PDB file of C-alpha atoms in Angstrom:
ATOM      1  CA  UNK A 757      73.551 -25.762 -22.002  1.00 67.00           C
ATOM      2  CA  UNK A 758      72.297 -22.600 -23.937  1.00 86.00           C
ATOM      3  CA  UNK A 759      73.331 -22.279 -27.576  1.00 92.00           C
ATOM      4  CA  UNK A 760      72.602 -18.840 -29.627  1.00 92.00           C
ATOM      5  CA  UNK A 761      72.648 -19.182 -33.217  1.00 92.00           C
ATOM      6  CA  UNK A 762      74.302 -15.935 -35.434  1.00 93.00           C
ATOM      7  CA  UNK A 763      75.165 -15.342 -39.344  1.00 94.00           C
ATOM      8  CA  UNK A 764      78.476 -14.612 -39.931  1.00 93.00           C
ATOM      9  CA  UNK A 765      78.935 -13.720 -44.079  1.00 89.00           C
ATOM     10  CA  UNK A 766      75.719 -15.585 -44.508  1.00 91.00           C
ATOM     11  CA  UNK A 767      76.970 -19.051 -42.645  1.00 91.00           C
ATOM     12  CA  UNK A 768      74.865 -19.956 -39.336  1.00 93.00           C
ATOM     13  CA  UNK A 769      77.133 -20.343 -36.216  1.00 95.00           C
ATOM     14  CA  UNK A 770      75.675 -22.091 -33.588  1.00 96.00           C
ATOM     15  CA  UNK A 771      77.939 -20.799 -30.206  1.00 96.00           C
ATOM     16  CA  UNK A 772      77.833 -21.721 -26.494  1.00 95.00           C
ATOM     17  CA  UNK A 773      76.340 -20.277 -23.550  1.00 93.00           C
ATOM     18  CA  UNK A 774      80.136 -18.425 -23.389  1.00 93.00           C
ATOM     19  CA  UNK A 775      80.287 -17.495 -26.764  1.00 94.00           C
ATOM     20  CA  UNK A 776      82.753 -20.644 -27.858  1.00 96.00           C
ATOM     21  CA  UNK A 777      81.606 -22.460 -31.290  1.00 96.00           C
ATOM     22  CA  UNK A 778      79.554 -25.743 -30.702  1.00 95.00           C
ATOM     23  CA  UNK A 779      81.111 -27.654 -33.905  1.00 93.00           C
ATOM     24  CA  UNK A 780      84.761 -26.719 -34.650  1.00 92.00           C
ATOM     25  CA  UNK A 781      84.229 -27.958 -38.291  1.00 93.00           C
ATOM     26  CA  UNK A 782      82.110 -24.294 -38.721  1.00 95.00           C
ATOM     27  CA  UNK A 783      84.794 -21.841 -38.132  1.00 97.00           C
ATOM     28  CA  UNK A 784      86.235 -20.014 -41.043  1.00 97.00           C
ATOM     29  CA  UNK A 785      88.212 -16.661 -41.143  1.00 97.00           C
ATOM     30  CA  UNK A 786      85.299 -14.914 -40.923  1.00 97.00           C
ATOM     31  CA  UNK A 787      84.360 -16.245 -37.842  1.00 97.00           C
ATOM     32  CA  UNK A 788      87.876 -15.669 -36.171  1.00 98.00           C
ATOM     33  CA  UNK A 789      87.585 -12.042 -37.246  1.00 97.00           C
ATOM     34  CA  UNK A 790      84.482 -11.705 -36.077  1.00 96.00           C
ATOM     35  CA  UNK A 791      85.163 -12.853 -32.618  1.00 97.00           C
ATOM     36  CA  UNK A 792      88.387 -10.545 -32.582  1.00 98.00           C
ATOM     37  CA  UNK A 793      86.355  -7.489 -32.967  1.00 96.00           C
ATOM     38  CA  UNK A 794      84.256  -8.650 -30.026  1.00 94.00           C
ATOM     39  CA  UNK A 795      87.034  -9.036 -28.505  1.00 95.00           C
ATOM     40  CA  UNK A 796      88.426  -5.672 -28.925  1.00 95.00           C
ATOM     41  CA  UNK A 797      90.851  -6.513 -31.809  1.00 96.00           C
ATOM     42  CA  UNK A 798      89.972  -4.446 -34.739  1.00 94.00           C
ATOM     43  CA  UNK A 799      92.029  -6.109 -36.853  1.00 96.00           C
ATOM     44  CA  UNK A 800      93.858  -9.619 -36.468  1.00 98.00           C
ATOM     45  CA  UNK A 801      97.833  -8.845 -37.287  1.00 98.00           C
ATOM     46  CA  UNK A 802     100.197 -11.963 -38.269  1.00 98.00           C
ATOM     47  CA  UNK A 803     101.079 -12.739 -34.796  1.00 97.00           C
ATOM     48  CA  UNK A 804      97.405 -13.200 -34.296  1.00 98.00           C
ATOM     49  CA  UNK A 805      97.056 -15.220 -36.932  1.00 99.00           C
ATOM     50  CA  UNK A 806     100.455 -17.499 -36.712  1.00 98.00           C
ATOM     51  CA  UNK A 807      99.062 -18.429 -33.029  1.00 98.00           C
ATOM     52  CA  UNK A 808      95.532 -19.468 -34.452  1.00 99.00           C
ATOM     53  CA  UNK A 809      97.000 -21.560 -37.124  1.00 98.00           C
ATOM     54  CA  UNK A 810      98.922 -23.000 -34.641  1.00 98.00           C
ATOM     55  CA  UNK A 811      96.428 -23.941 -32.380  1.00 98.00           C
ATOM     56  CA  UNK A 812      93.999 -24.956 -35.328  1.00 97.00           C
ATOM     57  CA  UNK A 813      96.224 -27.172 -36.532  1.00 97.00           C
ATOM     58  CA  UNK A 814      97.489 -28.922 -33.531  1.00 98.00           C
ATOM     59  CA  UNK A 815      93.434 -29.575 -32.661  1.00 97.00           C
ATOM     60  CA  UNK A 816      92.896 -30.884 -35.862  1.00 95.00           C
ATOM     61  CA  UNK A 817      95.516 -33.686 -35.611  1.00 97.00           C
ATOM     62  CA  UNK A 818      95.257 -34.451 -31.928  1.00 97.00           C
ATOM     63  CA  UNK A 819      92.035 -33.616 -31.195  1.00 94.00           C
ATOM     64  CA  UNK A 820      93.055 -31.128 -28.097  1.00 95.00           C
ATOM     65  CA  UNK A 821      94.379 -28.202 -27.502  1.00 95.00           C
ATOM     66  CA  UNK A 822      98.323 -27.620 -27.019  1.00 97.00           C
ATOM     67  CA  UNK A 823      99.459 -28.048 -23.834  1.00 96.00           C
ATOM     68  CA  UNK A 824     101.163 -24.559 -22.894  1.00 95.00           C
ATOM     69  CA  UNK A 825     104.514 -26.133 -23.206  1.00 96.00           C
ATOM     70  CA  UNK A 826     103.836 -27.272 -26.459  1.00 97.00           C
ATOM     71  CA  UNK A 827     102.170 -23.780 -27.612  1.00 97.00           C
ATOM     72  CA  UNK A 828     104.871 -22.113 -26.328  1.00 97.00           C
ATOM     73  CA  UNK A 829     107.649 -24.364 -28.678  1.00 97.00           C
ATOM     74  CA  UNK A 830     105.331 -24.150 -31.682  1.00 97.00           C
ATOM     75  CA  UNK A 831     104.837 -20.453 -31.814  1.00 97.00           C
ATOM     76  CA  UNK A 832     108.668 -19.455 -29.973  1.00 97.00           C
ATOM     77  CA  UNK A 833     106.982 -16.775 -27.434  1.00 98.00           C
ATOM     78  CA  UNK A 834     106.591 -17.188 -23.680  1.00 98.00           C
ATOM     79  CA  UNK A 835     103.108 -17.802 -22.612  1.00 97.00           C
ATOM     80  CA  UNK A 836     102.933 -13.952 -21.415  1.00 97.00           C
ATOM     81  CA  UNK A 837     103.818 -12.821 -24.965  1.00 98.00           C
ATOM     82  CA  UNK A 838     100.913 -15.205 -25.967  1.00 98.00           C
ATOM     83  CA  UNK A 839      98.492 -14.224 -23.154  1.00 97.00           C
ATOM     84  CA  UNK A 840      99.252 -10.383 -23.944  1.00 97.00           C
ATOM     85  CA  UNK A 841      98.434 -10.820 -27.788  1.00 97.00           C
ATOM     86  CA  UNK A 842      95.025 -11.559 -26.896  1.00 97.00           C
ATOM     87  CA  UNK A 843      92.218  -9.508 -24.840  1.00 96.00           C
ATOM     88  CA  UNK A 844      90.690 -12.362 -23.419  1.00 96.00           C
ATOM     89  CA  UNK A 845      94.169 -14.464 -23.144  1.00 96.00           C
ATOM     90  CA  UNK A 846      95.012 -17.762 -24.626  1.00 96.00           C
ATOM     91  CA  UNK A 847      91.880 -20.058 -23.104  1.00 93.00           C
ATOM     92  CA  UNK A 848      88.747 -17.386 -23.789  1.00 93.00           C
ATOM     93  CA  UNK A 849      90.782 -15.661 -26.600  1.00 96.00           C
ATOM     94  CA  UNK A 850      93.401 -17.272 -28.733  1.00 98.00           C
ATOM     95  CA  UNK A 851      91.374 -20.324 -28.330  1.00 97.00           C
ATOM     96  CA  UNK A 852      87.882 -19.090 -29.372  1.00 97.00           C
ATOM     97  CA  UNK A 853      89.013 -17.239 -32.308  1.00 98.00           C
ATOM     98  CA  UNK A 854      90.794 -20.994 -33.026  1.00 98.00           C
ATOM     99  CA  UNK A 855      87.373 -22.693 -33.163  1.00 97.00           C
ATOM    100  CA  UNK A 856      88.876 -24.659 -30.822  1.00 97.00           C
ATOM    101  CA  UNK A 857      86.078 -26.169 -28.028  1.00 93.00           C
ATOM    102  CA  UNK A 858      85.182 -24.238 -25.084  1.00 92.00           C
ATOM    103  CA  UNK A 859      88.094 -25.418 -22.373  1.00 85.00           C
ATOM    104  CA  UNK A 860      85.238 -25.853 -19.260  1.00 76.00           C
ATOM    105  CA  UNK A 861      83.484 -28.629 -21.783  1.00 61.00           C
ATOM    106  CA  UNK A 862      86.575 -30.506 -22.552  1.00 54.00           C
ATOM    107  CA  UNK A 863      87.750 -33.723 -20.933  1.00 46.00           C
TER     108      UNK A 863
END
């Protein structure tokens, strides 16, 4: 697996061959904004942001991502209305602006 290492607001990142961060525990707001404008979104807005928190925090206490089902209860959109938010879509965009692991490494 390749890794590149980058300095976001002085903090070293280390990311995936795909761009995902290697330790969750790194991310910050910074980092989420960062990948965003990669992304092609300028600037995150509060739906952006209410779907990251959500995701953060269910990974933090379960130690996996939400299961669509349960994203879609949590944040009270459809998965479209999720998928559309995001350039990349929920897996390659919500999720890496989450911290959240890279989905192909998990399980």
């Amino acid at each position: 697996m390749s890794q590149t290492l980058i300095r976001i607001n002085g903090e070293e990142v280390l990311l995936d061959e795909e761009g995902f961060l290697i330790h969750p525990e790194s991310w910050s707001e910074a980092v989420a904004e960062s990948f965003a404008l990669e992304d092609g979104l300028p600037q995150l807005q509060e739906v952006h942001w209410r779907i990251i928190n959500i995701l953060r925090e269910y990974y933090l206490a379960n130690g996996r991502a939400p299961l669509n089902s349960e994203l879609k209860k949590a944040t009270g959109m459809t998965i479209s209305q999720i998928e559309a938010s995001f350039p990349k879509g929920i897996r390659r965009g919500a999720r890496r602006l989450a911290g959240l692991p890279n989905p192909k490494s998990c399980g």
